[in-house]
Amino acid sequence: MILFLKLILLGAMVFKQVDANEVNLNINTMKAISDEFLDPNEEKHSNFLSDFKEQCEKGQTSPETILRNMKYRLMDTCNSHILRESAEKLSKEKTIIEELREVTSISAQPCILFGLLVQSKLDITTIEEFSVKVNKELGDLTYVADVCSSVAHNESSRMKEQYTEEIRNKVNKISSYVANYIDESRLLLWPTVHNRVLREMIQKFVELPEKFKDEAFRDAHTTLKTIGDKNYVYGILVVKPETEEYKFFYEGIDNYCSAKYGEDNRTHGFDTVIARLPFNQSLPEEKFTVLKRMHMLKEHVNRFEAIIRLELEQLCQNPSLPQIAATLKNKFGPDFISKEMFHGWAIVRESSFLCPTVEYRSSPYTDGDLDSIISIECLRTGSNSASPDARLIRAATQKLLLNGILFYEGLLARYEEQFHVELNETLTWKTGFPTEEELSEEIIDLPIGMGKYDTSQQKTAIKSMSRHLISLGDLHRYKSLIDGSENYETSKSYYQKSSQLWPSTGHPYNQLGVVVYYSKRVIDEFFYLTRALACAHPYEAARDRLKQRLDAMRTKVSKYQPVLDKECGIVKEQGNALRRLQIIRQIWIHPITESTQDGTGEKVKDDILSHFLEHSKAKLHRRAVSYLSDTFGLLVTKIGMEHFESVSERAFGLLYASLAKTETDFSADQLVKLAAMFIYVVQTNLEKATTSSSTSQLETSVNTVVTYFLVLLEHLETHRTLLFPALNVLATWICHPETEGVWSTVGHVESIGKTILPKLTGLIKDYGSEEGPKGVYPETVLLASFFKVFEPSPVETGRSRMDNLKDAMEKIKSLKKTSQKKEEGEEEKTPEEEDNEEPKSRERIIEEERDKEKATIVIHPEYLIPDTNVFIGELELIRQLLEVASKVDKLQILVPTIVLDELQNISKLSASDPKSNSESHDPDRISKAKQAVGWLKEQAKGGGKKTNSLFTLTTQGKRLHSLIMAAEDLDGIGKMTNDDMILQSAVKWSESLPAPASSSILSQIGTPIRNATLRNCVLITGDRGLTIKAIGASLPCRGIANFAKWMT
């Protein structure tokens, strides 16, 4: 409320007008009086009612007067939106406010909406905040009008309804008009304001035209995103003339592209193009549509590039860029520049060199991984270098790479013809690697690879083709580096195909380890480097690279460690607090049946795994990948093993929590690769198991593999398809004769992570049976020639994954029995040891005696106060509770304003924002928040009259007359977390309630109990920290699922 008043008063100060029309809003005052009127506990003076009635009916404080003033400033003076021809004037007037503050005699536009657009510099966030504040004020005004109608027309229900209906109609008109004015005005600001913003940004960072800084690009991208229509994303192209012989050509569709170029029209010495792409961020499918479009355009770019190369000789003869453009457009086709194809293009030629090279460039939008302008530039040789020699070298290199690619493609074709082999038929996976579905569910028919050919000549030819594919991958990788495209998928595909043809050599795996580095996929990188070292013909150069990358991962995890140390420390502190709070006895009275249950309050686990389980699936995956990779790294390098216990426990705790979700971000591919990585460390440590220290390292490695196996096994019933490939890899290794040396060396096994992981019971479960396949499983092919466990040419065994799994389970059981016997022996105490146990301290004995006198809370739920996560995670249960509450009229759901605010903020986030935090911008969380906000808005329609059981609750514990979707002014609230404000709302509301009547069921049950606390307000939350705080404040709480189950 206060923030909105400040805006209005600022408008009144800046935009001078006659005194009679000055806006003097008194909503704050009237709302406070209305709250006081409705509060039965508030003491009122004798003339309160008559004074309030007078304020409702007369003067500047009456709802009618306030609405009239708001209508004047927001509608009457804003009789038309900004026209396109006024946009230039508007962009120039962004400094007018400073002038008006100094020169009060200047007469300005009284329309506060026009002023808003000027003052906010067209910033979308500021404008939307203003709209929210307007709607909040209008909502408050509706509330005041409802209360005033009860006072001024309490004798006539018809007059009361007519009064409130008129107010609501006026409020709706103002709200709609404001939204329409802003939306239509913003639509007409393209492209004048956008070009001016880009110009200002360039001028800000460019002292002289020849000195350009990248900061201008970054700031311009950010600023363009905040102005104009929020349903567009923007990209920019800035070209700097470096020589006198410089020409620039541009053509584009005005609605999508705008250019400033030419001697008289340049932006501070630069030729510029701004492009915008329609993109409705509120629609999840929109991003897919745009990505699909950009992919299609890239394919066209490749075709156009080939056309240009064929036309280079002719293009060199054209003296002007328009002629070059005409020639190219004739070749490209009439729809080259169109709404469906490219929206615009630019051609640049510099210096005296007429023959061009061709580049296409793609710059990222600020909204995630959408691509920006794809511009085809006709540049002279080596345009990004000042040296003529360097430019010639670059051109020669590009030509060499292209010729090399063509040579090897032709050579492979000759191999196929000469030796009667077909590359595509030889490959198991034509694209190079199995899809997730193929890896999980496909059975591969034999023979595969070289096994399809009989002669030694053909098999030798396949090996040679494998090497040529590596060369093709290298050439494409170099081309991507020189082009700056950062697209290495083509080279990656060639390397993967090479590894399929000849899995016994480590060379293609090493190249894969190099190329996936660019995509930041650490599991893929470590897997391929270990594959390069673990096959029949290892590629030793991979060893140094693996060590280097593992050191980098150790550095990354060392940054995570303090964060998790702090989190885990808080969890332990909360656990200690919880144990002290568990002495509170809770007696719950059913709100409908009035039956009682003793001790049915929410139980909070005081362990770290429960804390992990509260994380989002994205956060769990991100952390688990880092910790699992570091666990692997410690076992490989043996450096930093003093941290191994902490790192590995957290790694498997995070993995367990991730797989415990109904949906996980882990893929079958990643889990198979992790299985191979952990097997690698066992096999390499087995070779070194000659000293006691090496044996210890081997035991640790084995226990790591066993723990990984047991964690996967624990979740097999819920993620069968996902986990089976990785479990089969582990089971095959566990039961293979080559592994007997491992078991004879270590003797027994045990799982790690016992302080975090629960008791793993997967070994004692019955998983049924499966029929053996006719063929082999994909993971067997994927790991061909991985040590001696997986054959280079897989053979059919007739055994199913389940057969292998059951054998592995029996093997692990037998190895764990030895370990359990050893542990049981260690736990037994002699009588002498028991006698020597340290006696309890006097303080401990007193504390235990005091704990025996349990405090008691008796709860008869009448008011339910849900937190934010309840709406995001269990909206359907809230709907069901509201239905029950509406039917029985014995329950009310009070939604704190901070919950409404938090839900609306989450719903406005963008999952594709590259600067975003992965957890807070989790797409699933954002989608569910939008559903919750939509449902709440639906309930709030008609002033909340849709239900009489749903209300808004302020942080001060004030219940509004209905559910109102409005933000609360939190000035002066201090540095409180959202959870603390939710708790404060609940506690203050609970404290404001009168004591239960002696005849109530709550008093009848609670009064006879000594020192019993009586409560009829319940906090609905599943948050661990909030639950503990609530219990500490004697406020009962339940998880939504727990409460809903109890209700039924």
PDB file of N, CA and C in Angstrom, residues 866 870-871 873-885 1040-1041 1044:
ATOM      1  N   PRO A 866      -1.238 -23.311   5.395  1.00  0.00           N
ATOM      2  CA  PRO A 866      -0.262 -24.054   4.584  1.00  0.00           C
ATOM      3  C   PRO A 866       0.940 -23.196   4.197  1.00  0.00           C
ATOM      4  N   VAL A 870       3.553 -26.723   0.093  1.00  0.00           N
ATOM      5  CA  VAL A 870       2.315 -27.509   0.079  1.00  0.00           C
ATOM      6  C   VAL A 870       1.551 -27.241  -1.218  1.00  0.00           C
ATOM      7  N   PHE A 871       1.484 -25.968  -1.630  1.00  0.00           N
ATOM      8  CA  PHE A 871       0.787 -25.628  -2.868  1.00  0.00           C
ATOM      9  C   PHE A 871       1.541 -26.138  -4.087  1.00  0.00           C
ATOM     10  N   GLY A 873       3.757 -28.805  -4.162  1.00  0.00           N
ATOM     11  CA  GLY A 873       3.881 -30.258  -4.210  1.00  0.00           C
ATOM     12  C   GLY A 873       2.588 -31.033  -4.064  1.00  0.00           C
ATOM     13  N   GLU A 874       1.603 -30.460  -3.390  1.00  0.00           N
ATOM     14  CA  GLU A 874       0.385 -31.234  -3.083  1.00  0.00           C
ATOM     15  C   GLU A 874      -0.864 -30.395  -3.294  1.00  0.00           C
ATOM     16  N   LEU A 875      -0.968 -29.745  -4.441  1.00  0.00           N
ATOM     17  CA  LEU A 875      -2.116 -28.874  -4.703  1.00  0.00           C
ATOM     18  C   LEU A 875      -3.426 -29.661  -4.681  1.00  0.00           C
ATOM     19  N   GLU A 876      -3.415 -30.882  -5.164  1.00  0.00           N
ATOM     20  CA  GLU A 876      -4.641 -31.676  -5.214  1.00  0.00           C
ATOM     21  C   GLU A 876      -5.170 -31.949  -3.807  1.00  0.00           C
ATOM     22  N   LEU A 877      -4.261 -32.203  -2.848  1.00  0.00           N
ATOM     23  CA  LEU A 877      -4.701 -32.441  -1.466  1.00  0.00           C
ATOM     24  C   LEU A 877      -5.303 -31.180  -0.854  1.00  0.00           C
ATOM     25  N   ILE A 878      -4.737 -30.019  -1.206  1.00  0.00           N
ATOM     26  CA  ILE A 878      -5.315 -28.748  -0.738  1.00  0.00           C
ATOM     27  C   ILE A 878      -6.727 -28.588  -1.296  1.00  0.00           C
ATOM     28  N   ARG A 879      -6.912 -28.929  -2.561  1.00  0.00           N
ATOM     29  CA  ARG A 879      -8.246 -28.848  -3.162  1.00  0.00           C
ATOM     30  C   ARG A 879      -9.234 -29.733  -2.407  1.00  0.00           C
ATOM     31  N   GLN A 880      -8.786 -30.949  -2.083  1.00  0.00           N
ATOM     32  CA  GLN A 880      -9.663 -31.877  -1.380  1.00  0.00           C
ATOM     33  C   GLN A 880     -10.012 -31.361   0.013  1.00  0.00           C
ATOM     34  N   LEU A 881      -9.022 -30.802   0.711  1.00  0.00           N
ATOM     35  CA  LEU A 881      -9.291 -30.256   2.046  1.00  0.00           C
ATOM     36  C   LEU A 881     -10.260 -29.081   1.974  1.00  0.00           C
ATOM     37  N   LEU A 882     -10.118 -28.254   0.928  1.00  0.00           N
ATOM     38  CA  LEU A 882     -11.023 -27.119   0.782  1.00  0.00           C
ATOM     39  C   LEU A 882     -12.449 -27.607   0.529  1.00  0.00           C
ATOM     40  N   GLU A 883     -12.600 -28.668  -0.244  1.00  0.00           N
ATOM     41  CA  GLU A 883     -13.929 -29.233  -0.483  1.00  0.00           C
ATOM     42  C   GLU A 883     -14.553 -29.710   0.819  1.00  0.00           C
ATOM     43  N   VAL A 884     -13.727 -30.392   1.635  1.00  0.00           N
ATOM     44  CA  VAL A 884     -14.224 -30.873   2.928  1.00  0.00           C
ATOM     45  C   VAL A 884     -14.601 -29.694   3.811  1.00  0.00           C
ATOM     46  N   ALA A 885     -13.711 -28.672   3.849  1.00  0.00           N
ATOM     47  CA  ALA A 885     -13.966 -27.496   4.691  1.00  0.00           C
ATOM     48  C   ALA A 885     -15.243 -26.783   4.279  1.00  0.00           C
ATOM     49  N   ILE A1040       0.925 -32.244   4.841  1.00  0.00           N
ATOM     50  CA  ILE A1040      -0.375 -32.239   4.180  1.00  0.00           C
ATOM     51  C   ILE A1040      -0.890 -33.663   3.950  1.00  0.00           C
ATOM     52  N   ALA A1041      -0.010 -34.578   3.546  1.00  0.00           N
ATOM     53  CA  ALA A1041      -0.442 -35.960   3.311  1.00  0.00           C
ATOM     54  C   ALA A1041      -0.854 -36.625   4.621  1.00  0.00           C
ATOM     55  N   ALA A1044      -4.242 -35.050   5.661  1.00  0.00           N
ATOM     56  CA  ALA A1044      -5.351 -35.484   4.802  1.00  0.00           C
ATOM     57  C   ALA A1044      -5.724 -36.937   5.096  1.00  0.00           C
TER      58      ALA A1044
END
